[in-house]
Short mmCIF file of C-alpha atoms and ligand atoms in Angstrom, two decimals:
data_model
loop_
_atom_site.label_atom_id
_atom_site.label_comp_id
_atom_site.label_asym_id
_atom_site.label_seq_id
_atom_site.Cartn_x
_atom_site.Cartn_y
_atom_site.Cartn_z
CA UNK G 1 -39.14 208.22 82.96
CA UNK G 2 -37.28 207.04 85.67
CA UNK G 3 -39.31 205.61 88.67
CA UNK G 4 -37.80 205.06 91.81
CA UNK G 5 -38.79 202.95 95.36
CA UNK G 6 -39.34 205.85 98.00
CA UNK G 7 -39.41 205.67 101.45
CA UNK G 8 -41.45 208.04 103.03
CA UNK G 9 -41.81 209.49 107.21
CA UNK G 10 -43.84 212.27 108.10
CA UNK G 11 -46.83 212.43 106.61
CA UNK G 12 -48.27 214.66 108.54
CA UNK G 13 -49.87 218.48 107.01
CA UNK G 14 -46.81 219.14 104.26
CA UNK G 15 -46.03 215.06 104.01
CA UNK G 16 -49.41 213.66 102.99
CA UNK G 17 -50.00 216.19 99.96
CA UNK G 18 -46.22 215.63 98.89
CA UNK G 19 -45.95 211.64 99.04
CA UNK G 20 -49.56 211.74 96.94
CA UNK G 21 -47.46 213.80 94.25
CA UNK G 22 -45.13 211.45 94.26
CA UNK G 23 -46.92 208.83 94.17
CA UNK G 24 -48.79 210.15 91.10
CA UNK G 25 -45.71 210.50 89.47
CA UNK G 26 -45.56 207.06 89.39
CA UNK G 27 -43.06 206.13 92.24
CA UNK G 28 -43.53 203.56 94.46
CA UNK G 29 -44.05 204.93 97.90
CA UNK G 30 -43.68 203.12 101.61
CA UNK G 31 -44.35 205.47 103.97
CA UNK G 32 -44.29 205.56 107.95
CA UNK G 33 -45.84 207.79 110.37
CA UNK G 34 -46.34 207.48 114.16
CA UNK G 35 -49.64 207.42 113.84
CA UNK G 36 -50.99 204.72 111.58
CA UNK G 37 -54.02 206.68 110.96
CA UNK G 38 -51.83 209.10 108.74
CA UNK G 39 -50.72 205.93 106.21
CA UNK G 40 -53.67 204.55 106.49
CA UNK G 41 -55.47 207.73 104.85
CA UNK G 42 -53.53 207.58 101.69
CA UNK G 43 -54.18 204.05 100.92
CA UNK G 44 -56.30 204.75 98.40
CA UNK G 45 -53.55 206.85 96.72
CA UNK G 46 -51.71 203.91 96.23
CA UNK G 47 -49.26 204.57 99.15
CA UNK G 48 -48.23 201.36 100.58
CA UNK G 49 -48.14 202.12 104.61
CA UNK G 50 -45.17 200.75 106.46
CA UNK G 51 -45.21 199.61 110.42
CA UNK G 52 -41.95 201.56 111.14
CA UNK G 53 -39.05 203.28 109.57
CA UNK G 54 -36.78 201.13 108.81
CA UNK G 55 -40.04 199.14 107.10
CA UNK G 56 -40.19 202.00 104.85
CA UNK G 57 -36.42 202.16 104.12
CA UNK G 58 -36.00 199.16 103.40
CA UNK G 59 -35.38 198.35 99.60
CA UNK G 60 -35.44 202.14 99.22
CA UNK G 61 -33.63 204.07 96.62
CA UNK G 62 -34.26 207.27 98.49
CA UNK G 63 -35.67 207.73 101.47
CA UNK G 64 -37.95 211.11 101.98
CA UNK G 65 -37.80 212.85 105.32
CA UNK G 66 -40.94 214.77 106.10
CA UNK G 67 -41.38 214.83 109.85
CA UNK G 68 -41.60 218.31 112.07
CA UNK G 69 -38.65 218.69 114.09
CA UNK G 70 -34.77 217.47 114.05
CA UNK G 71 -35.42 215.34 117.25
CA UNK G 72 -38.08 213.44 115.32
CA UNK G 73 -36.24 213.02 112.13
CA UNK G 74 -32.92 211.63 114.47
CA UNK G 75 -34.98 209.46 116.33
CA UNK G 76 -36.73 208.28 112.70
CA UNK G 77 -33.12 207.84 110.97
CA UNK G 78 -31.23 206.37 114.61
CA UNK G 79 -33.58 205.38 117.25
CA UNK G 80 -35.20 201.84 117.68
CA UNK G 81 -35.96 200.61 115.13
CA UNK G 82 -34.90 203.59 113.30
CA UNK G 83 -34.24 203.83 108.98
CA UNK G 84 -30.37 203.84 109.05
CA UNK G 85 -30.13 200.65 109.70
CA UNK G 86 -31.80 199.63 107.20
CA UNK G 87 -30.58 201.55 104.55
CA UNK G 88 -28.75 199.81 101.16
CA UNK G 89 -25.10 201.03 100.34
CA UNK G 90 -25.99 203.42 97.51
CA UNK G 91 -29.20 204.64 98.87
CA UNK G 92 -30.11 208.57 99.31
CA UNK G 93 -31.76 210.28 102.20
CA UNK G 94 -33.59 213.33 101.02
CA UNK G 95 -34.37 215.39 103.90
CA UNK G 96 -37.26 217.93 103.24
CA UNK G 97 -37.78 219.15 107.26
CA UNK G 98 -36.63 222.45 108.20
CA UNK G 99 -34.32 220.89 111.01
CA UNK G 100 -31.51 223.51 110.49
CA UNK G 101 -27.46 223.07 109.16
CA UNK G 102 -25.88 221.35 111.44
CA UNK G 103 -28.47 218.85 112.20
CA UNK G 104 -28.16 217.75 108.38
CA UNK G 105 -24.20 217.77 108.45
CA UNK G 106 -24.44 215.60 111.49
CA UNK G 107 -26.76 212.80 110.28
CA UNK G 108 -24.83 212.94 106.48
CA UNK G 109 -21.46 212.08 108.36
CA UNK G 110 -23.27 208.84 110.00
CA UNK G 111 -24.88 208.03 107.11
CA UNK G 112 -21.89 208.22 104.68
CA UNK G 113 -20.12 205.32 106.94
CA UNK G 114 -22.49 202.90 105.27
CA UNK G 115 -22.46 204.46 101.87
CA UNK G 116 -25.80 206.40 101.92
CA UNK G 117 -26.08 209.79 100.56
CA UNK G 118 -27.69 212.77 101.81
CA UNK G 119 -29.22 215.53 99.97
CA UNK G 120 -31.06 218.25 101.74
CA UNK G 121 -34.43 220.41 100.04
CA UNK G 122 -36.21 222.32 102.87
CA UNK G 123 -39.45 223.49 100.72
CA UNK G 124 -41.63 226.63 100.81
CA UNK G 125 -45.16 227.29 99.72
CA UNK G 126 -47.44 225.46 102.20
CA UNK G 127 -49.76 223.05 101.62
CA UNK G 128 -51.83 224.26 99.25
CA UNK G 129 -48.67 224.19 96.75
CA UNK G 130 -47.60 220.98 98.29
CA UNK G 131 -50.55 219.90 96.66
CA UNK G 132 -50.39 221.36 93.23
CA UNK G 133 -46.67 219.80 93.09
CA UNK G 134 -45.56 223.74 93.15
CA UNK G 135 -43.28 223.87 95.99
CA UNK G 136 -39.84 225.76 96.16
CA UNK G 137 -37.23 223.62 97.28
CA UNK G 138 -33.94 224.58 98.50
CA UNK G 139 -31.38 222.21 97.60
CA UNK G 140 -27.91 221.01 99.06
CA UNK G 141 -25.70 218.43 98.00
CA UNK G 142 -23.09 216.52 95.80
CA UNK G 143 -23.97 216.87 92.43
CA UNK G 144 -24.20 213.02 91.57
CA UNK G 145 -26.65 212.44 94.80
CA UNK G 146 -28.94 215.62 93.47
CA UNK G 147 -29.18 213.69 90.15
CA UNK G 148 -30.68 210.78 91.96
CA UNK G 149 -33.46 212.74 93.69
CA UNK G 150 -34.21 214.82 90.86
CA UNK G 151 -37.36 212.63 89.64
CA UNK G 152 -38.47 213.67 93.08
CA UNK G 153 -38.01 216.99 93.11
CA UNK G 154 -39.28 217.12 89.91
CA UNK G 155 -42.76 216.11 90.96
CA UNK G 156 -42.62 218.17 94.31
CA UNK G 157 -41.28 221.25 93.10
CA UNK G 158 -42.08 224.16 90.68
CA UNK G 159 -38.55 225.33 91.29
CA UNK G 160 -35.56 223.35 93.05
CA UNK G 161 -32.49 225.22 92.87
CA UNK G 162 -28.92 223.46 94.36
CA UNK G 163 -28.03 226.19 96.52
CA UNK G 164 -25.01 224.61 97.34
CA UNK G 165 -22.83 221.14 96.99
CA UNK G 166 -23.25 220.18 100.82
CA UNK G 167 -26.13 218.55 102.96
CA UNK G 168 -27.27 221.51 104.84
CA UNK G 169 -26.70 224.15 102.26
CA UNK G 170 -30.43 224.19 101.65
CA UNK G 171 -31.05 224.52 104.96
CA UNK G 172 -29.09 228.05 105.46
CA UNK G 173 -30.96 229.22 102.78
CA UNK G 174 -34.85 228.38 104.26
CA UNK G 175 -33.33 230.15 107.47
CA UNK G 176 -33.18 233.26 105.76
CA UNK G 177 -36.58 232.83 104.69
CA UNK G 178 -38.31 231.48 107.71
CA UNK G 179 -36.36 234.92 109.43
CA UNK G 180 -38.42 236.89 106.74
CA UNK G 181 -41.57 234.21 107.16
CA UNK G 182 -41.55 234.35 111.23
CA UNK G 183 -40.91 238.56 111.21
CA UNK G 184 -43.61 238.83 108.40
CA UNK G 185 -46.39 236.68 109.91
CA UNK G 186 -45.71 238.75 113.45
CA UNK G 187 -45.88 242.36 111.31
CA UNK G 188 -49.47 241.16 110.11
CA UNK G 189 -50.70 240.49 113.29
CA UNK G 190 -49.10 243.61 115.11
CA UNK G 191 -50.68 245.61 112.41
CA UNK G 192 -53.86 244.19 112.31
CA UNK G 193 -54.41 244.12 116.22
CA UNK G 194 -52.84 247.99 115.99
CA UNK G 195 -55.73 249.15 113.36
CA UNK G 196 -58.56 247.76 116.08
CA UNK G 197 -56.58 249.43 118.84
CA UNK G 198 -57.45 252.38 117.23
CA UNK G 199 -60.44 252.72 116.05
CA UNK G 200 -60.37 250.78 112.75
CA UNK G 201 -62.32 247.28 111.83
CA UNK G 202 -59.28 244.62 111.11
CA UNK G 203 -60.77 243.02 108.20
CA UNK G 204 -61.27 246.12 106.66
CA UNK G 205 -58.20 247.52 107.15
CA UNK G 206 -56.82 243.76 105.63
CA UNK G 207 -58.63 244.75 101.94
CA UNK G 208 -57.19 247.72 102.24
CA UNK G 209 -53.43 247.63 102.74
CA UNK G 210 -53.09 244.39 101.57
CA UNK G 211 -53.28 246.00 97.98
CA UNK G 212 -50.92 248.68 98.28
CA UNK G 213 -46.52 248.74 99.07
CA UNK G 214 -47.48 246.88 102.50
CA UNK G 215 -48.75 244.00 100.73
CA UNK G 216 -46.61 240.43 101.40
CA UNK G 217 -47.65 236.70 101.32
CA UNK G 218 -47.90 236.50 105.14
CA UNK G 219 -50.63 239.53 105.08
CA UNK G 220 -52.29 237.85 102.64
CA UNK G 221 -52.48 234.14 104.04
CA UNK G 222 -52.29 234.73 107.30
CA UNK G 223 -53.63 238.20 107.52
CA UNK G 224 -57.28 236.27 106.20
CA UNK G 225 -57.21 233.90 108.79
CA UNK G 226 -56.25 235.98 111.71
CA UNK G 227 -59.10 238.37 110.08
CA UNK G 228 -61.47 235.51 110.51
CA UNK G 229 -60.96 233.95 113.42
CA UNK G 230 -60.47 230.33 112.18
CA UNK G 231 -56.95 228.72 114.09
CA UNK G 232 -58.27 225.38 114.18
CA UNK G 233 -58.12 224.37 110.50
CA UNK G 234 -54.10 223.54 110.95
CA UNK G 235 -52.40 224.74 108.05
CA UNK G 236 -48.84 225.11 109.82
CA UNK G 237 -49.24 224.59 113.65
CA UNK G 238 -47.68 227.63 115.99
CA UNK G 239 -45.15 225.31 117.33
CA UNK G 240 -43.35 225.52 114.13
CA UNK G 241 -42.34 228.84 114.25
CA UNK G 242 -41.31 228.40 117.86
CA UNK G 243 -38.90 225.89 116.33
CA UNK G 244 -38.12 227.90 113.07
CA UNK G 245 -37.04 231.13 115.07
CA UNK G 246 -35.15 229.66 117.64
CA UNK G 247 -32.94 227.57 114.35
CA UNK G 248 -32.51 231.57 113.17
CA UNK G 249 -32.09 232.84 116.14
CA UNK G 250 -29.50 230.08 117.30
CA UNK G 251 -27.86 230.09 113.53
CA UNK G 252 -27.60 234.08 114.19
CA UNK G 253 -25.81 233.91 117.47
CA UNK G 254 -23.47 231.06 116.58
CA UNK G 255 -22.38 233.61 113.87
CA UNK G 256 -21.66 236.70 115.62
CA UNK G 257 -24.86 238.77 114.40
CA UNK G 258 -27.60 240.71 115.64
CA UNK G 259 -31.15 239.65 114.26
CA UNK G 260 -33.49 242.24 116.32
CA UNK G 261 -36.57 241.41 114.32
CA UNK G 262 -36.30 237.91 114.49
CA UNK G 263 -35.72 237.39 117.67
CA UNK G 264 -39.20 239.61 118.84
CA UNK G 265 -40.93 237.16 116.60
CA UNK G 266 -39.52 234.65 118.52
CA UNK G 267 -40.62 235.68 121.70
CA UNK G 268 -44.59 236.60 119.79
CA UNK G 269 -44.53 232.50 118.83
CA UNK G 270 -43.11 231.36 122.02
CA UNK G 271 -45.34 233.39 124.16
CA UNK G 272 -48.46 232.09 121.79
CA UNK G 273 -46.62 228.39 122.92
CA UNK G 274 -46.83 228.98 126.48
CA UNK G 275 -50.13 230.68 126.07
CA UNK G 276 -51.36 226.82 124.65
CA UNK G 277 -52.00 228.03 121.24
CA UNK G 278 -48.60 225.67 119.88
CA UNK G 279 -51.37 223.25 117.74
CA UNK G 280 -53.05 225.99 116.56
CA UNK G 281 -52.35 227.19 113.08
CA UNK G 282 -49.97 230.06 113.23
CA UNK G 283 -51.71 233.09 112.54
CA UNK G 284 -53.28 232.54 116.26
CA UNK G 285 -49.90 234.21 117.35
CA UNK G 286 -52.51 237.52 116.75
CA UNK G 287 -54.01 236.53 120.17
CA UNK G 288 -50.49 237.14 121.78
CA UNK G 289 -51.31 241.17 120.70
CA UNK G 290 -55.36 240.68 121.54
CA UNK G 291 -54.43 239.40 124.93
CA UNK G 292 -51.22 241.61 126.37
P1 NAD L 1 -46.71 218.13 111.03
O1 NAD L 1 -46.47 218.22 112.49
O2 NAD L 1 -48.06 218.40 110.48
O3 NAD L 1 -46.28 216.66 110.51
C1 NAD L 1 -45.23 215.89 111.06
C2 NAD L 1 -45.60 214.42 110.94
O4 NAD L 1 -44.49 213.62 111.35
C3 NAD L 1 -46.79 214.03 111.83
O5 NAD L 1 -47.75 213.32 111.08
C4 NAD L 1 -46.15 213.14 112.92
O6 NAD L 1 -47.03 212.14 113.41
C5 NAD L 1 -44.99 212.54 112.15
N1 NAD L 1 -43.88 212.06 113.00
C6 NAD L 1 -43.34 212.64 114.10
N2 NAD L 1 -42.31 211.91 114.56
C7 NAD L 1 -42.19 210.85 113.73
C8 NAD L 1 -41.30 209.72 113.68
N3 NAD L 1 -40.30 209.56 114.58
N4 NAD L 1 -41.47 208.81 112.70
C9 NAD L 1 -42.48 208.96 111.80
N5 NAD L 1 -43.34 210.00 111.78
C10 NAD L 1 -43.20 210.93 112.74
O7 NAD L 1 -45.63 219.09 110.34
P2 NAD L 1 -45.74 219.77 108.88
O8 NAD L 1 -46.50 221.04 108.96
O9 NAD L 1 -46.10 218.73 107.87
O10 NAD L 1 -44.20 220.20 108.66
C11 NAD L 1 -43.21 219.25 108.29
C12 NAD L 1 -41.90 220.01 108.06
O11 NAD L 1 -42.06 220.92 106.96
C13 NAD L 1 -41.45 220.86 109.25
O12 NAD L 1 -40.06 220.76 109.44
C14 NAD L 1 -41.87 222.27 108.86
O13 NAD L 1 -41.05 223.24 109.48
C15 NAD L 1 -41.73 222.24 107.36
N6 NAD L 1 -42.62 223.14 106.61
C16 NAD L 1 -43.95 223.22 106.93
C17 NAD L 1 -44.77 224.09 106.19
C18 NAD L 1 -46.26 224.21 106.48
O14 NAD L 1 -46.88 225.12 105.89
N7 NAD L 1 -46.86 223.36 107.29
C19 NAD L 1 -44.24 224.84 105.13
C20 NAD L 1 -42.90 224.69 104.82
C21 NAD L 1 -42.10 223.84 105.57
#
């Protein structure tokens, strides 16, 4: 099998469970978060913490991108101290953040100037099947950078199709399914906060439809939780869907076309941001509905 040196920032609630994969796979990982607490936790996974991101990118044969939003992962790959720089000729930067197209084509045209690849594999699943290794990763890039990675993938992903041979092709694809993620975790919570409205018990109402042609992923997950009460235990914070729907949304307008649904979920996560519920795992956007 082919082991590889990985570099590794963001290990935050999708990053941890995926560089322990890795790791388990046999590669060695250096990884990098802002908060040292976050390395620190997986030293007993055998994941060798770093003090900063070009420490972790340093002697790396790819380098794994795992932070939140595209101004993180710029200021990881180009700010002070930042991984670029330390990059070999050669190397591959495999960006696995939902940070949108052009943000991807943009950072692959700086880091081609020094002879660094970029491949692009936005994931879905969550972190219970970044856990289990049993992602779905959406894949962009030259065929011979792909190849590098695919040990990688391999150990992240249950399926990793190349979607397309440029950096950012993945990412068009996980737009189209964080439209249908962001309009489908809204639906639940409409729906559940309309069955209390009238008359009905929520959880109830959950067992019921969630087994017939309503049923979806989102009602099931998220449906639970916003059932139960329980935003605190972070799965995927609110803010993320603030920053998923405006990438649609923006993506949308830049082409020409309408996305009605998506852009009411948009304003159902961004009113949940203002409202201070942005940490909060994202089926608290239900208190938008509870509280209009
Ligand atoms: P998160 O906020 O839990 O983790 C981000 C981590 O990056 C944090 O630990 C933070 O400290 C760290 N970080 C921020 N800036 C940094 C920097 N400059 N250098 C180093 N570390 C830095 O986010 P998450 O839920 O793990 O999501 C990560 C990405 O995966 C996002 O783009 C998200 O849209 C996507 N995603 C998340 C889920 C999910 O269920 N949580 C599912 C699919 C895709």
């Amino acid at each position: 099998m082919v082991t590889l040196n990985v570099g590794w920032i963001g290990l935050g609630a999708m990053g941890a469970p995926m560089a322990r994969v890795v790791a388990r796979a046999g590669h060695a990982v250096t990884a990098y978060d802002v908060d040292p607490q976050r390395s620190a936790a997986l030293a007993g996974d055998g994941i060798v913490p770093a003090m900063s991101a070009s420490g972790a990118a340093s002697g790396a044969d790819v380098l794994a991108i795992m932070v939140a939003t595209p101004a993180q992962a710029e200021s990881a790959l180009f700010g002070d101290g930042g991984a670029a720089g330390a990059l070999a000729a050669g190397s591959v930067v495999l960006v696995m953040s939902t940070v949108g197209p052009a943000a991807v084509r943009r950072w692959s045209a700086r880091l081609s100037e020094k002879g660094t690849s970029t491949v692009d594999a936005p994931v879905s699943g969550g972190v219970v099947r970044a856990a289990s290794g049993d992602l779905l990763m959406m894949v962009g890039g030259a065929p011979e950078a792909v190849e590098r990675v695919a040990p990688l993938l391999n150990a992240m992903a249950s399926t990793a199709p190349l979607v397309g041979p440029w950096p950012g092709d993945g990412q068009k694809l996980k737009l189209v399914n964080q439209l249908l993620c962001g309009v489908h975790i809204a639906a639940a919570a409409e729906a559940l906060n309309f069955a209390e409205s009238i008359g009905l018990d929520a959880g109830a109402s959950w067992e019921v439809v969630r087994q017939g042609a309503a049923a979806s992923f989102m009602l099931d997950d998220r449906g639970r939780r916003m059932v139960e009460g329980d935003f605190g235990d972070v799965k995927s914070a609110l803010d993320i869907f603030v920053k998923d729907m405006d990438l649609v949304v923006d993506a949308a307008e830049k082409s020409g076309v309408r996305t009605m649904l998506a852009q009411a979920a948009q304003h159902a996560f961004r009113m949940g941001a203002a409202a201070g519920y942005g940490r909060m795992d994202d089926s608290s956007v239900i208190l938008v509905y509870k509280e209009l």
